[in-house]
Coordinates of C-alpha atoms and ligand atoms in Angstrom, one line a residue:
M1 CA 2.3 70.5 100.8
R2 CA 1.0 69.2 97.4
N3 CA 1.1 65.5 98.4
R4 CA -2.6 65.1 98.4
E5 CA -2.9 66.8 95.0
V6 CA -0.3 64.5 93.5
A7 CA -1.9 61.4 95.1
G8 CA -5.2 62.5 93.7
L9 CA -3.7 62.9 90.2
L10 CA -2.3 59.3 90.4
E11 CA -5.7 58.0 91.6
N12 CA -7.4 59.7 88.6
I13 CA -4.9 58.1 86.2
A14 CA -5.6 54.7 87.8
D15 CA -9.4 55.2 87.4
L16 CA -9.0 56.2 83.8
L17 CA -6.8 53.2 83.1
E18 CA -9.3 51.0 84.7
I19 CA -12.1 52.2 82.5
K20 CA -9.9 51.9 79.5
G21 CA -9.3 48.3 80.4
E22 CA -5.6 48.5 81.0
S23 CA -3.7 45.7 82.8
L24 CA -4.4 45.3 86.5
F25 CA -0.7 45.5 87.2
R26 CA -0.3 49.0 85.8
I27 CA -3.4 50.2 87.5
G28 CA -2.2 48.8 90.8
A29 CA 1.1 50.5 90.4
Y30 CA -0.5 53.9 90.2
R31 CA -2.8 53.2 93.2
E32 CA 0.0 52.0 95.3
A33 CA 2.1 55.1 94.5
A34 CA -0.9 57.3 95.3
R35 CA -1.4 55.6 98.6
R36 CA 2.3 55.9 99.6
I37 CA 2.4 59.6 98.7
E38 CA -0.7 60.3 100.6
S39 CA 0.8 58.9 103.8
L40 CA 4.2 60.6 103.2
T41 CA 5.4 62.9 105.9
Q42 CA 7.8 64.8 103.7
D43 CA 6.9 67.4 101.1
I44 CA 6.7 65.8 97.7
A45 CA 7.6 69.1 96.0
Q46 CA 10.9 69.3 98.0
M47 CA 11.6 65.7 97.2
A48 CA 11.0 66.3 93.5
E49 CA 13.4 69.3 93.6
A50 CA 16.0 67.2 95.4
G51 CA 15.6 64.4 92.9
T52 CA 14.7 61.9 95.6
L53 CA 11.3 60.8 94.4
R54 CA 12.5 57.3 93.7
Q55 CA 13.2 56.8 97.4
I56 CA 9.4 56.6 97.9
P57 CA 8.4 52.9 97.9
G58 CA 6.2 52.2 94.9
V59 CA 7.4 55.1 92.9
G60 CA 9.4 53.8 89.9
E61 CA 11.1 55.7 87.1
A62 CA 7.9 56.2 85.0
I63 CA 5.8 57.6 87.8
A64 CA 8.6 59.7 89.2
T65 CA 9.1 61.4 85.8
K66 CA 5.4 62.1 85.6
I67 CA 5.3 63.6 89.1
Q68 CA 8.4 65.8 88.2
E69 CA 6.6 67.1 85.1
Y70 CA 3.4 67.8 86.9
L71 CA 5.0 69.6 89.8
A72 CA 7.2 71.7 87.5
T73 CA 4.6 72.6 84.9
G74 CA 1.2 72.1 86.6
H75 CA 0.4 69.8 83.7
L76 CA 0.9 66.2 82.7
R77 CA 0.9 65.4 79.0
Y78 CA 0.2 61.7 79.8
Y79 CA -2.9 62.6 81.8
D80 CA -4.2 65.1 79.3
D81 CA -3.9 62.5 76.5
L82 CA -5.6 59.9 78.7
Q83 CA -8.5 62.3 79.2
H84 CA -8.9 62.5 75.5
E85 CA -9.1 58.8 75.2
V86 CA -11.4 58.1 78.2
D87 CA -14.1 60.5 79.2
P88 CA -13.2 61.6 82.7
A89 CA -16.8 62.1 83.6
L90 CA -17.0 58.3 83.7
I91 CA -14.9 58.2 86.8
D92 CA -17.9 59.5 88.7
L93 CA -19.9 56.4 87.7
L94 CA -17.4 54.2 89.5
R95 CA -18.7 55.8 92.8
V96 CA -21.9 53.9 92.4
P97 CA -21.6 50.7 94.4
G98 CA -21.7 47.7 92.0
M99 CA -20.5 49.7 89.1
G100 CA -17.1 48.4 88.1
P101 CA -15.0 49.7 85.2
K102 CA -16.4 47.0 82.9
K103 CA -20.0 48.0 83.5
V104 CA -19.1 51.6 83.1
Q105 CA -17.4 50.9 79.8
L106 CA -20.3 48.7 78.6
L107 CA -22.9 51.4 79.4
H108 CA -20.8 54.1 77.8
K109 CA -20.3 52.1 74.6
S110 CA -23.8 50.7 74.2
L111 CA -26.0 53.5 75.7
S112 CA -23.6 56.5 75.7
I113 CA -24.2 56.9 79.4
R114 CA -21.7 59.4 80.8
T115 CA -23.2 60.8 84.0
M116 CA -25.1 59.6 87.1
D117 CA -28.2 61.4 85.8
E118 CA -28.1 59.6 82.5
L119 CA -27.5 56.3 84.3
Y120 CA -30.5 57.0 86.6
Q121 CA -32.6 57.9 83.6
A122 CA -31.6 54.7 81.7
A123 CA -32.3 52.5 84.8
R124 CA -35.7 54.1 85.3
E125 CA -36.6 53.4 81.6
H126 CA -35.4 49.8 82.0
R127 CA -32.7 50.2 79.3
L128 CA -30.0 48.5 81.4
A129 CA -31.6 45.1 82.0
P130 CA -31.4 43.8 78.4
L131 CA -27.7 44.4 78.1
P132 CA -25.3 41.4 78.4
G133 CA -24.4 40.6 82.0
M134 CA -26.9 43.1 83.5
G135 CA -30.4 41.8 84.1
V136 CA -33.4 43.2 86.0
K137 CA -31.9 42.6 89.4
T138 CA -28.7 44.6 88.7
E139 CA -30.7 47.3 87.2
Q140 CA -32.9 47.6 90.3
N141 CA -29.8 47.6 92.5
I142 CA -28.2 50.4 90.5
L143 CA -31.3 52.4 90.8
K144 CA -31.4 51.9 94.5
E145 CA -27.8 52.7 95.0
L146 CA -28.1 55.9 92.9
E147 CA -31.0 57.1 95.1
R148 CA -29.0 56.4 98.2
L149 CA -25.9 58.1 96.9
Q150 CA -27.9 61.1 95.9
Q151 CA -29.5 61.1 99.4
R152 CA -26.2 60.9 101.2
T153 CA -24.3 63.4 99.3
Q154 CA -27.0 66.0 98.9
R155 CA -27.6 68.8 101.3
H156 CA -31.1 70.2 101.1
L157 CA -32.3 73.7 101.7
L158 CA -33.9 74.4 105.1
G159 CA -36.8 75.8 103.2
K160 CA -37.5 72.4 101.7
V161 CA -36.6 70.2 104.7
L162 CA -38.3 72.2 107.5
P163 CA -41.8 72.1 106.1
A164 CA -41.4 68.4 105.1
S165 CA -40.2 67.4 108.5
E166 CA -42.9 69.4 110.2
E167 CA -45.5 67.6 108.2
V168 CA -44.2 64.3 109.3
V169 CA -44.0 65.5 112.9
A170 CA -47.5 66.8 112.8
L171 CA -48.8 63.3 111.7
L172 CA -46.8 61.5 114.3
R173 CA -48.1 63.8 117.0
E174 CA -51.6 62.8 116.1
L175 CA -50.9 59.2 117.1
P176 CA -52.2 58.5 120.6
I177 CA -49.1 56.4 121.4
V178 CA -46.9 59.4 120.6
Q179 CA -46.4 61.8 123.5
R180 CA -44.0 64.3 121.9
A181 CA -42.3 64.7 118.6
D182 CA -39.9 67.3 117.1
P183 CA -37.4 67.7 114.3
A184 CA -34.0 67.5 115.8
G185 CA -30.4 67.9 114.5
S186 CA -29.5 70.7 112.2
I187 CA -33.1 71.4 111.3
R188 CA -33.8 72.4 114.9
R189 CA -30.7 74.6 114.8
M190 CA -32.1 76.1 111.5
K191 CA -28.9 75.7 109.5
D192 CA -29.4 77.0 106.0
T193 CA -28.8 73.6 104.5
I194 CA -29.5 70.2 106.0
G195 CA -27.8 66.9 105.5
D196 CA -29.4 64.4 107.8
I197 CA -33.0 64.8 108.7
D198 CA -33.6 63.6 112.3
I199 CA -36.9 63.3 113.9
L200 CA -37.3 62.5 117.6
V201 CA -40.4 60.9 119.3
A202 CA -41.3 60.2 122.9
S203 CA -43.3 57.1 123.2
D204 CA -43.6 53.9 125.3
S205 CA -44.5 51.9 122.2
S206 CA -41.5 52.3 120.0
E207 CA -42.3 49.4 117.7
K208 CA -45.8 50.7 117.0
V209 CA -44.5 54.2 116.2
M210 CA -42.0 52.7 113.8
K211 CA -44.7 50.9 112.0
A212 CA -46.9 54.0 111.8
F213 CA -43.9 56.0 110.6
A214 CA -43.3 53.5 107.7
Q215 CA -46.9 53.9 106.7
L216 CA -47.1 57.6 106.5
P217 CA -48.5 58.9 103.2
M218 CA -45.3 60.6 102.1
V219 CA -43.2 57.4 102.4
K220 CA -41.9 56.1 99.1
E221 CA -39.5 53.5 100.5
V222 CA -38.5 52.1 103.9
I223 CA -34.8 52.1 104.0
A224 CA -34.3 50.6 107.5
M225 CA -36.6 49.4 110.3
G226 CA -35.2 48.9 113.8
A227 CA -36.4 48.8 117.3
T228 CA -35.4 52.4 118.2
K229 CA -34.3 53.8 114.8
S230 CA -35.8 53.7 111.4
S231 CA -35.2 55.5 108.0
I232 CA -37.6 56.2 105.2
L233 CA -37.3 57.9 101.9
T234 CA -40.1 60.4 101.0
Y235 CA -41.6 61.1 97.6
D236 CA -39.6 64.3 97.7
N237 CA -36.5 62.1 97.9
L238 CA -35.7 63.2 101.4
Q239 CA -34.3 60.5 103.8
M240 CA -35.7 60.9 107.3
D241 CA -34.4 59.1 110.3
L242 CA -36.7 58.6 113.2
R243 CA -35.6 57.8 116.8
V244 CA -38.0 56.8 119.5
V245 CA -37.1 57.3 123.1
E246 CA -38.8 56.9 126.5
P247 CA -40.8 59.9 127.4
N248 CA -38.8 60.2 130.6
C249 CA -35.6 60.8 128.6
Y250 CA -37.1 63.0 126.0
G251 CA -35.5 66.3 127.1
A252 CA -32.0 64.7 127.3
A253 CA -32.4 63.0 123.9
L254 CA -33.7 66.2 122.3
Q255 CA -30.7 68.1 123.6
Y256 CA -28.3 65.3 122.6
F257 CA -29.7 64.9 119.0
T258 CA -30.1 68.6 118.4
G259 CA -26.3 69.0 118.6
S260 CA -24.2 70.5 117.3
K261 CA -21.5 68.0 118.1
S262 CA -19.0 70.6 119.2
H263 CA -21.6 72.3 121.4
N264 CA -22.3 69.0 123.1
I265 CA -18.6 68.2 123.5
Q266 CA -18.1 71.5 125.3
L267 CA -21.2 71.0 127.4
R268 CA -19.9 67.5 128.4
E269 CA -16.5 69.0 129.4
L270 CA -18.3 71.5 131.6
A271 CA -20.3 68.8 133.2
Q272 CA -17.2 66.7 133.8
K273 CA -15.6 69.5 135.7
R274 CA -18.5 69.4 138.1
G275 CA -18.5 65.7 138.5
L276 CA -21.5 65.3 136.2
K277 CA -22.1 63.2 133.1
I278 CA -24.4 64.0 130.2
S279 CA -25.7 61.4 127.7
E280 CA -28.8 61.0 125.6
Y281 CA -30.5 59.5 128.7
G282 CA -30.0 62.4 131.0
I283 CA -27.5 64.3 133.2
F284 CA -26.1 62.1 136.0
E285 CA -23.8 62.4 139.0
E286 CA -20.6 60.7 138.0
T287 CA -19.9 58.9 141.2
T288 CA -23.3 57.7 142.3
G289 CA -24.9 57.4 138.8
K290 CA -27.9 59.3 140.1
R291 CA -30.0 60.9 137.4
L292 CA -30.5 64.6 138.1
G293 CA -32.6 65.5 135.0
S294 CA -33.7 64.1 131.7
K295 CA -37.4 64.8 131.0
E296 CA -37.0 68.4 129.9
E297 CA -34.2 69.9 127.8
E298 CA -34.0 72.9 130.1
E299 CA -33.0 70.7 133.0
I300 CA -29.7 69.9 131.3
Y301 CA -28.7 73.5 131.1
H302 CA -30.1 74.6 134.4
I303 CA -28.3 71.9 136.3
L304 CA -25.1 73.2 134.8
D305 CA -26.0 76.7 136.0
L306 CA -26.5 77.9 132.4
A307 CA -29.4 79.9 131.0
F308 CA -31.3 77.9 128.4
I309 CA -29.5 78.2 125.1
P310 CA -31.8 78.4 122.1
P311 CA -31.0 75.7 119.5
E312 CA -30.0 78.2 116.8
L313 CA -27.0 79.3 119.0
R314 CA -25.7 75.8 119.7
E315 CA -22.7 75.9 117.4
N316 CA -19.9 76.3 120.0
Q317 CA -19.4 80.0 119.0
G318 CA -19.3 81.4 122.5
E319 CA -22.9 80.6 123.5
I320 CA -21.9 78.5 126.5
E321 CA -19.7 81.3 127.9
A322 CA -22.5 83.8 127.3
A323 CA -24.9 81.5 129.1
Q324 CA -22.5 81.3 132.0
E325 CA -22.3 85.1 132.2
G326 CA -26.0 85.7 131.7
K327 CA -25.1 87.5 128.4
L328 CA -27.1 85.5 125.9
P329 CA -28.9 87.7 123.4
K330 CA -32.6 88.0 123.5
L331 CA -33.1 86.7 120.0
I332 CA -35.5 88.2 117.6
E333 CA -38.7 86.3 117.1
I334 CA -41.0 86.0 114.1
G335 CA -43.7 87.9 116.0
D336 CA -41.4 90.9 116.3
I337 CA -41.5 91.5 112.6
Q338 CA -43.8 94.4 111.7
G339 CA -43.5 94.4 107.9
D340 CA -41.6 93.2 104.9
L341 CA -39.3 95.7 103.2
H342 CA -38.6 93.9 99.9
V343 CA -41.3 92.4 97.7
H344 CA -42.1 92.4 94.0
T345 CA -45.3 92.6 92.0
K346 CA -46.5 91.8 88.6
A347 CA -45.2 95.2 87.5
S348 CA -41.7 93.7 87.4
D349 CA -40.9 89.9 87.8
G350 CA -43.4 89.1 90.6
S351 CA -46.6 87.2 89.7
E352 CA -49.3 89.1 91.7
P353 CA -50.8 92.6 91.6
L354 CA -49.9 95.1 94.2
M355 CA -53.2 94.8 96.0
A356 CA -52.8 91.0 96.4
M357 CA -49.4 91.5 98.0
A358 CA -50.7 94.2 100.3
S359 CA -53.7 92.2 101.4
A360 CA -51.5 89.1 102.1
A361 CA -49.1 91.3 104.2
R362 CA -52.0 92.8 106.1
A363 CA -53.4 89.3 106.7
K364 CA -50.1 88.4 108.3
G365 CA -50.7 91.2 110.8
Y366 CA -48.0 93.4 109.3
Q367 CA -48.2 97.2 109.7
Y368 CA -46.5 97.9 106.4
L369 CA -45.1 96.5 103.2
A370 CA -42.5 98.0 100.9
I371 CA -43.0 97.4 97.2
C372 CA -39.5 97.1 95.7
D373 CA -39.9 96.2 92.0
H374 CA -36.8 96.1 89.8
S375 CA -35.4 99.2 88.1
K376 CA -35.5 100.0 84.5
S377 CA -32.5 98.4 82.9
L378 CA -32.9 95.0 84.5
G379 CA -34.5 93.7 81.3
I380 CA -34.9 90.1 82.2
A381 CA -36.9 91.1 85.3
R382 CA -39.0 93.6 83.4
G383 CA -37.7 96.6 85.4
L384 CA -40.0 99.6 85.7
S385 CA -39.6 102.6 83.5
V386 CA -40.0 106.0 85.1
E387 CA -43.5 106.3 83.5
K388 CA -44.6 103.0 84.9
L389 CA -43.3 104.1 88.3
Q390 CA -45.6 107.1 88.2
S391 CA -48.6 104.9 87.8
Q392 CA -47.4 102.5 90.5
W393 CA -47.1 105.5 92.9
E394 CA -50.6 106.6 92.0
E395 CA -51.9 103.1 92.7
I396 CA -50.1 103.0 96.1
R397 CA -51.6 106.4 97.1
E398 CA -55.1 105.1 96.3
L399 CA -54.6 101.8 98.1
N400 CA -53.1 103.5 101.1
A401 CA -56.2 105.6 101.5
Q402 CA -58.3 102.4 101.6
L403 CA -56.0 100.4 103.8
V404 CA -55.1 102.9 106.5
P405 CA -53.6 102.4 109.1
F406 CA -51.8 99.7 107.0
R407 CA -49.2 101.4 104.9
I408 CA -47.7 100.5 101.5
L409 CA -44.3 102.1 101.1
A410 CA -43.3 103.1 97.6
G411 CA -39.9 101.4 97.3
T412 CA -37.5 100.2 94.6
E413 CA -34.9 97.5 94.2
V414 CA -32.6 99.8 92.2
D415 CA -29.8 98.1 90.3
I416 CA -26.2 99.0 91.2
R417 CA -24.9 99.1 87.6
N418 CA -21.5 97.7 86.6
D419 CA -19.9 101.1 86.9
G420 CA -21.4 101.8 90.4
T421 CA -24.1 104.2 89.3
L422 CA -27.7 103.6 90.1
D423 CA -30.3 102.7 87.6
Y424 CA -32.6 105.8 88.2
D425 CA -31.7 109.4 88.2
D426 CA -31.5 111.2 91.6
D427 CA -34.7 113.0 91.2
T428 CA -36.6 109.8 90.6
L429 CA -34.8 108.1 93.6
R430 CA -35.8 111.0 95.9
G431 CA -39.5 110.2 95.1
F432 CA -39.4 106.8 96.8
D433 CA -40.4 106.2 100.5
I434 CA -37.5 103.7 100.7
V435 CA -34.7 102.8 98.3
T436 CA -33.1 99.4 98.4
A437 CA -30.2 98.7 96.1
S438 CA -28.8 95.5 94.7
I439 CA -26.0 94.0 92.6
H440 CA -27.6 91.8 89.9
S441 CA -24.8 91.8 87.3
G442 CA -21.1 91.7 86.9
F443 CA -20.8 88.9 89.5
N444 CA -17.4 88.0 88.3
Q445 CA -15.9 91.4 88.8
P446 CA -12.8 91.5 91.0
Q447 CA -13.2 92.4 94.6
E448 CA -12.0 96.0 94.1
R449 CA -14.7 96.7 91.5
I450 CA -17.5 95.0 93.5
M451 CA -16.5 97.1 96.5
E452 CA -16.4 100.3 94.5
R453 CA -20.0 99.6 93.4
L454 CA -21.1 98.9 97.0
A455 CA -19.3 101.9 98.3
A456 CA -20.9 104.2 95.7
A457 CA -24.3 102.8 96.4
M458 CA -23.9 103.2 100.2
H459 CA -22.6 106.7 99.9
H460 CA -25.4 107.7 97.5
P461 CA -27.7 110.1 99.4
T462 CA -30.9 108.1 98.7
V463 CA -30.0 104.5 99.4
D464 CA -31.4 103.1 102.6
V465 CA -30.8 99.4 102.3
I466 CA -28.4 97.1 100.4
N467 CA -30.2 93.8 99.5
H468 CA -28.6 90.4 99.5
P469 CA -25.1 91.9 100.1
Q470 CA -23.2 88.7 99.5
G471 CA -24.9 87.7 96.3
R472 CA -24.9 83.9 96.8
I473 CA -27.5 81.4 95.6
I474 CA -27.1 78.4 97.8
G475 CA -26.1 75.4 95.7
A476 CA -26.0 77.4 92.5
R477 CA -23.9 80.5 92.7
D478 CA -21.0 81.4 95.0
P479 CA -21.0 84.9 96.6
Y480 CA -19.5 87.6 94.5
A481 CA -16.1 88.9 95.7
V482 CA -17.4 91.1 98.4
D483 CA -15.1 92.2 101.3
L484 CA -17.6 91.9 104.0
E485 CA -15.6 93.6 106.7
M486 CA -15.2 96.6 104.4
A487 CA -18.9 96.5 103.5
F488 CA -19.8 96.6 107.1
Q489 CA -17.5 99.6 107.7
L490 CA -19.2 101.4 104.9
A491 CA -22.6 100.5 106.2
A492 CA -21.6 101.7 109.7
V493 CA -20.2 105.0 108.3
T494 CA -23.1 105.8 106.0
G495 CA -25.9 104.4 108.3
T496 CA -27.0 102.1 105.5
A497 CA -29.0 99.0 106.5
L498 CA -28.1 95.6 105.2
E499 CA -30.6 93.0 104.3
I500 CA -31.0 89.4 105.5
N501 CA -32.7 88.1 102.4
A502 CA -35.1 85.3 103.6
M503 CA -35.4 83.4 100.3
P504 CA -34.5 79.9 101.2
D505 CA -31.8 79.7 98.5
R506 CA -30.3 83.1 99.5
L507 CA -30.3 83.6 103.3
D508 CA -27.9 86.5 102.6
L509 CA -26.4 87.9 104.8
D510 CA -25.7 84.5 106.1
D511 CA -25.6 83.7 109.9
H512 CA -21.9 84.5 110.4
A513 CA -22.1 87.8 108.5
A514 CA -25.3 88.8 110.3
R515 CA -23.6 88.3 113.6
R516 CA -20.6 90.4 112.7
A517 CA -22.9 93.2 111.3
K518 CA -24.8 93.1 114.6
E519 CA -21.6 93.4 116.6
L520 CA -20.7 96.5 114.6
G521 CA -24.1 98.1 115.3
I522 CA -25.3 98.0 111.7
K523 CA -29.1 98.1 111.2
L524 CA -30.4 95.0 109.5
T525 CA -33.6 94.3 107.6
I526 CA -35.1 90.9 107.3
S527 CA -37.1 90.7 104.1
T528 CA -38.5 87.9 101.9
D529 CA -37.9 89.3 98.3
A530 CA -41.4 87.7 97.7
H531 CA -42.3 87.3 94.1
D532 CA -45.8 86.0 95.0
S533 CA -47.8 86.3 98.2
S534 CA -47.0 82.8 99.4
H535 CA -43.3 83.8 99.6
L536 CA -44.1 86.2 102.4
N537 CA -44.0 83.0 104.5
F538 CA -40.2 82.8 103.9
M539 CA -39.9 85.3 106.7
R540 CA -39.3 82.5 109.1
Y541 CA -36.1 81.5 107.4
G542 CA -34.8 85.0 107.5
V543 CA -35.6 85.3 111.2
A544 CA -33.9 81.9 111.7
T545 CA -30.8 83.1 110.0
A546 CA -30.9 86.3 112.1
R547 CA -31.3 84.2 115.3
R548 CA -28.3 82.1 114.3
G549 CA -26.5 85.4 114.0
W550 CA -27.3 86.4 117.5
V551 CA -29.6 89.2 116.2
E552 CA -32.0 90.9 118.5
K553 CA -35.2 92.8 117.9
K554 CA -33.4 96.2 118.4
D555 CA -31.1 95.4 115.5
V556 CA -33.8 95.0 113.0
L557 CA -35.4 97.9 111.1
N558 CA -38.6 96.1 110.2
A559 CA -39.2 95.1 113.8
L560 CA -40.0 98.8 114.3
P561 CA -43.6 99.9 114.3
L562 CA -44.6 101.9 111.3
S563 CA -44.3 105.3 113.0
E564 CA -40.7 104.6 114.1
L565 CA -39.7 103.2 110.7
L566 CA -41.0 106.3 109.1
N567 CA -39.0 108.4 111.5
W568 CA -35.9 106.4 110.7
L569 CA -36.4 106.9 107.0
S570 CA -37.2 110.6 107.3
Q571 CA -34.1 111.3 109.5
R572 CA -32.0 109.7 106.7
R573 CA -33.7 112.0 104.2
R574 CA -33.1 115.0 106.3
K575 CA -29.3 114.3 106.5
R576 CA -29.0 114.4 102.8
Ligands
ZN601 ZN1 -32.5 91.1 94.0
ZN602 ZN1 -35.8 91.4 94.8

C-alpha cells in the first residue's frame, strides 16, 4: 500500500506551506488529510482508481486531484513548484524543538541558514542572538537542542564508543565506593554501531557515584542527574547513561541491561514456563517470590539450565536453543589470532615503513604479518609498480632473516579491475606468498557485473583471499551489489578465504554474513587493513564481529600457527 507515501507527501506540502507563511487553514487541511490517509485501512491507490478518494474524511476536491496526479504519474506539479519556491532543506530545521516556521524563515532570510550544521555554526558564533525576537537565551536553547538531537539520532561506530566507554569505566572502577563497573547494552554485545551508551556500576553509595561520574574529566555537560540513573555528554559528543545498582543485584542487572531486548523476552518466556521470573533484580520463584540468583550473570543462565551465553550472541538468533542443546559455538578469542593478513606500508597508502609494521606486529605476539600494499593502477592509493615490488620483496627477505622465527609474508591487495581482470600479470602474482584481492572501483555496477568480477577473482589460480567482500563503509557508503549467497558458493567451490575486515567503519563481512559463511564451511581471515601500526589494534573489532557471527577458531585462517598457514597456502599453490 502507498498510503504512507501519500500521507508523507501531504505532510511535506504542509511543512513547505508553513515555512512559506501560508494560511493556517490551508496548512491544517493538508495535515488533516495526511493523518486520515495514514490511518486508512483501505489501499489509497485502489480508491484513486475507483474514484472514491473524496469519501475519505478531510480529502476535498483539491487534495483528491493532487493525490490522483501523484499516484498516476509519480509526480505532483504543485509539489515540484512549491519546492522551487521554498527550499525543502528547511523542513529539517523544523525538527529542532523551539524552531517554528517563522524562525526558520527569519534565519533563512537574514543569515541564509539552510541546514542544521549551518544553524549550529551560527549559534556557536552567536549570530542568532542579535536577530529580532531571538535573544541570547533562545540561541542557547537552540544550541542545546541541536546537540541533543544529534546525540539522539546518531549511531556511533563501536570503534569510537568502546574505547571511550572503557575509559569511563576504568575511572569509575578506581573509586573505592565502586565495586564493579562495565559497559552494558549494545556495546557489550559489540554491535558494529551503537546508539545508547549504557554503563553499569555496582555500589552501595549510588549518589556519590553519580557525583563522581558528573565530575569525570571527559564530561562536557551533565544532561540529567538522578538517584540511580544519570546522563552526561562527553567532549567527544557522546551521551553516556550511568546506572548504579546494589552489588547484590549486579549480575541480574548486567544481564538485563546487556539485552538484546528480544533475547531477554525469550529468556523471560523460558523462565515463565518453569514458574520463574526474571527482572533486573534477579531470578525469582514466581509463587514464593524467593530469589534464586542475582549476584552473578551466570546464575541467571544456569538456573534456567542453559550454558552461559556470551553477550555477542544475545540477539535471539537461535542462541537460547543452542544453549539448551549444549551446542553453543566455542567462539574465537583475540588471543587465538596468530597474525594479521592485510596491512599497508608507506610504499602504498600506509604511513609507516615495513620494519615499523613488522615490529609492531611482533610486539603483539604475532607469528606473522602479511604486507598487502595496493596494486599498480590504484593511483589514489599509490599502488606499487612491478619494479617497486621487487625492492619490497628484497626488503622482506632481509628483514625475515633478522626477525626469524617471525615471518613477514610478501602479499598484495590486488585490484579486481572493472572488467574482472587482476591488476598484476600472472607471473607477478605467482611471486607473492599470499594474494588478497579487492574491489575498489565500479561500486555502482549492477549485481551481475560485480558478481562476474568476484567470480573471476576467486577462480583465478593465485587468489587466496577476497578482502572486504561487501564493500560497505558504515555511515558513508552502502555495500555494492554483491549477491552474498553466490559469493559464498564461489568461495566454497574455489576454496577462497573471505576477509572480515576489522576497520571500525568497515567490519566487512558483517556479523550476519560471517555466520552464513561459517555455516558453509568457508575459511575466514580477520585482518585489520592497518594503514599505520596503531591500526593493528583494530583486530578486536574484527574478532568481535566474528564472534557475533558465531565464528570459531577453526574457521579462521590467521588463527593458524605459521607452519600450518604456510601449509594451507602451499597446498593452494600446488592445486594450481
Ligand atoms: Zn581495500
Ligand atoms: Zn587494504
